[in-house]
C-alpha cells in the first residue's frame, strides 16, 4: 500500500510553483492511479515525494508522511527507496546513466548488488516481454525518443519494483511510440504492479487507469473512480482544463486549403519532400517517427538561408536564446539595432513587461514568444515550429493555438511539425503528411 | 578484434601522456616515441572509428611536416610552435578518444573497483562518460540555432559570439546534469551495498603485450638516460 498522510511541501527554490497542500491519499496494491492537472499544479511533486527526490534532492519545507508498504520515504535514504519503486521520467535525453542499452538495463540491479547471473536472466526476461531484442547492445545516443523511452521502461522493469512511477513519460513521444508505451503499462498492470502516472495527455491511459485524481493548486480537486471516468466526456474535461480522451492519430486528420501563393521547396537529395508550402496558412506536418520530419525542417532552414525568409522555433527553445535580456535578444535580430522598433515588436507579442528579464527565467510559452519576436525582428515571414506543444497542458496548448492564429492574421506563414492532434484540430488550416 | 581491459587503457593513456605529451627522456625516447605516436591510431581502427583516425592522422601529419619545412626565418618559430602543439597533443587526444569510445560505464566502474578506488572518485568519473556526449549534442543544437538566426563570426561581435555560445551551453548543461543525477539517485546509485558488475573484464594476451610495451619503453628511456 502507498500512502500520503496530510502531506504539504513547498520547494525552497520556488515556493509558489508546484507546491502541494495537505494531500491525503491511499493507493491500494495493484491500483493504476492517474494524476492529472495543469502545468505546475503539483502532480510531479507527488511523484517526487514517492521516489524520495523530494525532500532528499529537491529541498524544501515538508510536513506529513509518505509511506510505501509502511516505510517512510522521507526518513529512508534514496538508495533504500530505489529498491521499492522505479521511475520513468519525462526527458528521454537525461535519464540514463550508461551509454549502452544493456548496461542501462543492468544499472539499477547492479546498484542493489544482485548477483550477476540473476541480473542477466532478468534482462533476458525483460527483453523478451518488451520485445526489444533489436535495441540491445546499442548506443543510447543513436536512438529515437520512442526507443529511449522503451529502454527507460525496461531498465525500471529489470528491478521488478512493486511500485512504478511515471512522470509525464509521453511528453516527447509521437502517436505510435505513445501507443507502445501504453502496451508496456498494460503489461505492468496485468502483473499486478501498483502504477502511479502523472500525465496530461490522457487519451492513451484513460481506459486502462483504475482511478484519476485531478490536482489543482497543490490539492486534490476531484477523485474519479472507474465509473466516473467512464461517464466523462471531452466537453466536461475541457471545463476542468484537461486534454482530450479521444485517441486521434494526427495522420488521419483531414485539412486542405485553396491554392494560393506558395513557397517552393528545393528538392532534397535523399527524401522526396513536398515541393510547395502554401503561404499565409497554418500547415501541420505529420508523420511517423523516422520519416524525416526533422530532416525536412533542417532542409527548409538550409535552403532558405540565403533568402532569409524562414525562422525555426525549436522544440527546446533554450537552445536558441543566447543573450541576457529579452530586449537584447530582439536587438541582435534586427538588421540595424533600433531600440524603439524592438520594443514595438515586444509589445505586439505581449512581452513588453519582460524586456529586461533574462530569457531563461521565463516560462516555456514565454520563451517561445521571445523566439517569435526574434523572427519578427529579422523580418522573416515563414515560421517553423518543432513540436511546440509537447509537454503542455490544455490551457497552454490553447494559448499556443491562439498565437499561431494571430501570426497567420498578421500575414505570416506557419508550418508546425506536431503529433498533437488537438493542436491541429484547434488551429491548423492545412496538413502535409510525410511518408517514407 | 582486440579488446583491452580498462586498466590497460588507463596505463596506455598515462604512457601516452608521459612519453608523447610530456616528452619524457627527450630524444632518448626514440624509437618508442614514434611507436606511441602511432599506437592510438591503430587502436582507433580496431574500434572502427575511421573518421576520427583519419582526421587525427592528417593533423599529426601537418604537425610533423610543419616542423621540417622551414628551419630559419621569422615564420619558423610560429611553425615550430604549431608543430610542437600538434605532435604533442594529437596522439594523446586520440588515445583519450579511443578510451572514451571503447569503454562502457559498467566496465569502467568494474575496473576502478578492482583497483580499490573509492566510489567517491569513480562515480563522478563515470558520469563524465555520459555527460560529455550530452553536452556535445547540446552544443551542436546551439550551433545550428545560431546559423539559423544568422549570428555569425566577425565584425565587432567576436567577444559576444563567445558569450552567446557559452551561456546557453552552460544553462543547458546544468539542467541536464541535475536531471541525470536525479535519475541516477532514484535508481540506487550511491548505495553502500557492494555493487555487482555484469560486464566481464580481465587481462588477455593483448593486455600483456601492451604492458610489456610500456615496460620496455620505460626501461629503454631509463637505460638510455643513464648511459
Short mmCIF file of C-alpha atoms in Angstrom, two decimals, chain B:
data_model
loop_
_atom_site.label_atom_id
_atom_site.label_comp_id
_atom_site.label_asym_id
_atom_site.label_seq_id
_atom_site.Cartn_x
_atom_site.Cartn_y
_atom_site.Cartn_z
CA UNK B 1 39.08 -7.60 -32.78
CA UNK B 2 41.39 -6.56 -29.97
CA UNK B 3 39.63 -5.86 -26.70
CA UNK B 4 41.68 -4.33 -23.94
CA UNK B 5 40.96 -4.26 -20.23
CA UNK B 6 40.04 -0.76 -18.98
CA UNK B 7 43.06 -0.84 -16.67
CA UNK B 8 45.36 -1.42 -19.62
CA UNK B 9 43.71 1.51 -21.36
CA UNK B 10 44.38 3.73 -18.39
CA UNK B 11 48.02 2.64 -18.38
CA UNK B 12 48.29 3.42 -22.09
CA UNK B 13 46.71 6.81 -21.53
CA UNK B 14 49.29 7.50 -18.82
CA UNK B 15 52.18 6.28 -21.01
CA UNK B 16 50.91 8.43 -23.87
CA UNK B 17 50.79 11.47 -21.62
CA UNK B 18 54.26 10.90 -20.19
CA UNK B 19 56.12 9.92 -23.35
CA UNK B 20 54.44 11.92 -26.12
CA UNK B 21 52.80 14.84 -24.30
CA UNK B 22 55.37 15.17 -21.52
CA UNK B 23 58.34 14.30 -23.76
CA UNK B 24 59.97 12.17 -21.06
CA UNK B 25 63.57 11.45 -21.94
CA UNK B 26 63.56 13.84 -24.92
CA UNK B 27 65.49 12.29 -27.82
CA UNK B 28 66.29 9.24 -25.73
CA UNK B 29 62.70 8.07 -26.04
CA UNK B 30 63.09 7.10 -29.71
CA UNK B 31 62.04 4.75 -31.21
CA UNK B 32 59.32 4.31 -28.58
CA UNK B 33 58.06 7.86 -29.02
CA UNK B 34 57.22 7.07 -32.62
CA UNK B 35 55.53 3.85 -31.57
CA UNK B 36 53.37 5.70 -29.07
CA UNK B 37 52.53 8.38 -31.63
CA UNK B 38 51.20 5.73 -33.98
CA UNK B 39 49.56 3.46 -31.40
CA UNK B 40 46.35 5.47 -30.77
CA UNK B 41 45.53 5.46 -34.47
CA UNK B 42 45.88 1.68 -34.68
CA UNK B 43 43.66 1.31 -31.62
CA UNK B 44 41.04 3.64 -33.11
CA UNK B 45 40.98 1.44 -36.19
CA UNK B 46 40.26 -1.62 -34.01
CA UNK B 47 37.05 0.06 -32.77
CA UNK B 48 36.13 1.23 -36.28
CA UNK B 49 36.48 4.95 -35.60
CA UNK B 50 37.86 5.53 -39.07
CA UNK B 51 36.82 9.14 -39.44
CA UNK B 52 38.40 10.24 -36.17
CA UNK B 53 41.57 8.31 -37.01
CA UNK B 54 41.89 9.95 -40.42
CA UNK B 55 41.28 13.48 -39.09
CA UNK B 56 43.82 12.89 -36.32
CA UNK B 57 46.36 11.44 -38.73
CA UNK B 58 46.04 14.44 -41.04
CA UNK B 59 46.55 16.86 -38.13
CA UNK B 60 49.54 14.90 -36.86
CA UNK B 61 50.97 14.74 -40.39
CA UNK B 62 50.62 18.52 -40.71
CA UNK B 63 52.35 18.94 -37.37
CA UNK B 64 55.25 16.72 -38.35
CA UNK B 65 55.59 18.40 -41.75
CA UNK B 66 55.46 21.90 -40.21
CA UNK B 67 58.47 21.06 -38.08
CA UNK B 68 60.55 20.25 -41.14
CA UNK B 69 59.64 22.88 -43.74
CA UNK B 70 61.45 26.00 -42.57
CA UNK B 71 64.22 25.91 -40.07
CA UNK B 72 65.15 29.57 -40.43
CA UNK B 73 63.41 32.88 -40.81
CA UNK B 74 60.62 34.64 -38.98
CA UNK B 75 57.91 32.13 -39.77
CA UNK B 76 59.93 29.25 -38.44
CA UNK B 77 59.25 29.96 -34.79
CA UNK B 78 55.49 30.08 -35.31
CA UNK B 79 55.55 26.92 -37.38
CA UNK B 80 57.66 25.17 -34.78
CA UNK B 81 55.21 26.14 -32.09
CA UNK B 82 52.28 24.80 -34.09
CA UNK B 83 54.21 21.66 -34.85
CA UNK B 84 55.07 21.19 -31.18
CA UNK B 85 51.44 21.59 -30.10
CA UNK B 86 50.06 19.27 -32.76
CA UNK B 87 52.60 16.48 -32.37
CA UNK B 88 52.31 16.53 -28.62
CA UNK B 89 48.58 16.86 -28.19
CA UNK B 90 47.01 15.00 -31.11
CA UNK B 91 48.23 11.48 -30.14
CA UNK B 92 47.08 11.96 -26.54
CA UNK B 93 43.71 13.30 -27.66
CA UNK B 94 43.31 10.33 -29.97
CA UNK B 95 44.15 7.95 -27.13
CA UNK B 96 41.60 9.72 -24.95
CA UNK B 97 39.02 9.41 -27.69
CA UNK B 98 39.79 5.69 -28.01
CA UNK B 99 39.45 5.10 -24.26
CA UNK B 100 36.16 7.05 -24.01
CA UNK B 101 34.56 5.44 -27.04
CA UNK B 102 35.61 1.85 -26.38
CA UNK B 103 34.88 1.61 -22.65
CA UNK B 104 31.41 1.05 -21.23
CA UNK B 105 30.43 2.72 -17.97
CA UNK B 106 29.95 -0.67 -16.35
CA UNK B 107 33.41 -1.87 -17.47
CA UNK B 108 34.97 1.29 -16.18
CA UNK B 109 33.41 1.09 -12.73
CA UNK B 110 34.32 -2.61 -12.52
CA UNK B 111 37.95 -1.82 -13.33
CA UNK B 112 38.11 1.01 -10.80
CA UNK B 113 36.64 -1.27 -8.18
CA UNK B 114 39.28 -3.94 -8.84
CA UNK B 115 41.90 -1.25 -8.30
CA UNK B 116 40.22 -0.39 -4.98
CA UNK B 117 39.42 3.18 -5.97
CA UNK B 118 36.71 4.69 -3.77
CA UNK B 119 33.26 5.32 -5.29
CA UNK B 120 33.71 8.98 -4.37
CA UNK B 121 36.14 9.19 -7.29
CA UNK B 122 34.67 6.52 -9.55
CA UNK B 123 31.11 7.84 -9.72
CA UNK B 124 31.90 11.40 -10.87
CA UNK B 125 34.29 9.97 -13.45
CA UNK B 126 31.65 7.50 -14.65
CA UNK B 127 29.18 10.37 -15.06
CA UNK B 128 31.63 12.07 -17.42
CA UNK B 129 31.17 9.24 -19.93
CA UNK B 130 27.58 10.28 -20.30
CA UNK B 131 27.89 13.98 -19.64
CA UNK B 132 30.38 14.91 -22.38
CA UNK B 133 28.49 13.38 -25.30
CA UNK B 134 25.31 15.01 -23.95
CA UNK B 135 26.98 18.42 -23.84
CA UNK B 136 28.30 17.81 -27.35
CA UNK B 137 24.73 17.19 -28.55
CA UNK B 138 23.65 20.43 -26.86
CA UNK B 139 26.50 22.36 -28.49
CA UNK B 140 25.66 21.17 -31.97
CA UNK B 141 21.98 22.07 -31.48
CA UNK B 142 23.01 25.55 -30.33
CA UNK B 143 25.39 25.93 -33.28
CA UNK B 144 22.56 25.01 -35.60
CA UNK B 145 20.33 27.63 -33.95
CA UNK B 146 22.97 30.33 -34.32
CA UNK B 147 23.34 29.61 -38.01
CA UNK B 148 19.58 29.70 -38.43
CA UNK B 149 19.36 33.04 -36.67
CA UNK B 150 22.20 34.24 -38.83
CA UNK B 151 24.51 35.19 -36.00
CA UNK B 152 27.96 34.82 -37.47
CA UNK B 153 31.54 35.44 -36.55
CA UNK B 154 33.05 38.73 -37.49
CA UNK B 155 32.95 42.45 -37.01
CA UNK B 156 32.77 43.83 -33.53
CA UNK B 157 30.87 40.86 -32.16
CA UNK B 158 33.72 38.39 -31.58
CA UNK B 159 33.53 38.61 -27.81
CA UNK B 160 29.76 38.49 -27.87
CA UNK B 161 29.87 35.41 -30.06
CA UNK B 162 31.74 33.51 -27.37
CA UNK B 163 29.19 34.66 -24.81
CA UNK B 164 26.18 33.78 -26.99
CA UNK B 165 27.53 30.30 -27.46
CA UNK B 166 28.66 29.64 -23.90
CA UNK B 167 25.66 30.94 -21.97
CA UNK B 168 23.08 28.51 -23.40
CA UNK B 169 25.60 25.65 -23.28
CA UNK B 170 26.13 26.29 -19.59
CA UNK B 171 22.46 26.65 -18.67
CA UNK B 172 21.56 23.52 -20.62
CA UNK B 173 24.47 21.57 -19.12
CA UNK B 174 23.49 22.49 -15.58
CA UNK B 175 19.89 21.49 -16.24
CA UNK B 176 20.85 18.16 -17.79
CA UNK B 177 23.44 17.47 -15.09
CA UNK B 178 20.74 17.92 -12.48
CA UNK B 179 18.28 15.64 -14.28
CA UNK B 180 20.97 12.99 -14.78
CA UNK B 181 21.88 12.93 -11.09
CA UNK B 182 18.22 12.86 -10.01
CA UNK B 183 17.51 9.88 -12.28
CA UNK B 184 20.63 8.01 -11.15
CA UNK B 185 19.81 8.57 -7.47
CA UNK B 186 16.29 7.15 -7.80
CA UNK B 187 17.90 4.04 -9.23
CA UNK B 188 20.05 3.45 -6.19
CA UNK B 189 23.37 4.99 -7.15
CA UNK B 190 25.47 5.60 -4.06
CA UNK B 191 24.14 2.63 -2.15
CA UNK B 192 26.59 1.18 0.41
CA UNK B 193 25.73 -2.34 -0.83
CA UNK B 194 28.60 -3.88 -2.81
CA UNK B 195 27.83 -3.27 -6.47
CA UNK B 196 27.82 -6.10 -8.98
CA UNK B 197 29.06 -5.57 -12.50
CA UNK B 198 27.61 -7.59 -15.33
CA UNK B 199 30.48 -6.96 -17.73
CA UNK B 200 33.48 -9.25 -17.90
CA UNK B 201 36.85 -7.63 -17.53
CA UNK B 202 40.22 -9.31 -17.22
CA UNK B 203 43.67 -9.44 -18.77
CA UNK B 204 44.29 -11.27 -22.03
CA UNK B 205 47.18 -11.64 -24.46
CA UNK B 206 46.68 -8.16 -25.93
CA UNK B 207 46.84 -6.60 -22.47
CA UNK B 208 50.10 -8.38 -21.73
CA UNK B 209 51.60 -7.12 -24.99
CA UNK B 210 50.63 -3.55 -24.07
CA UNK B 211 52.06 -3.91 -20.57
CA UNK B 212 55.33 -5.23 -21.99
CA UNK B 213 55.41 -2.37 -24.46
CA UNK B 214 55.04 0.22 -21.69
CA UNK B 215 57.61 -1.54 -19.52
CA UNK B 216 60.04 -1.77 -22.42
CA UNK B 217 59.60 1.93 -23.22
CA UNK B 218 60.22 2.90 -19.61
CA UNK B 219 63.23 0.59 -19.31
CA UNK B 220 64.69 1.90 -22.58
CA UNK B 221 64.33 5.54 -21.56
CA UNK B 222 65.94 4.96 -18.16
CA UNK B 223 68.80 2.91 -19.66
CA UNK B 224 69.49 5.48 -22.39
CA UNK B 225 69.42 8.34 -19.91
CA UNK B 226 71.80 6.63 -17.50
CA UNK B 227 74.38 5.51 -20.02
#
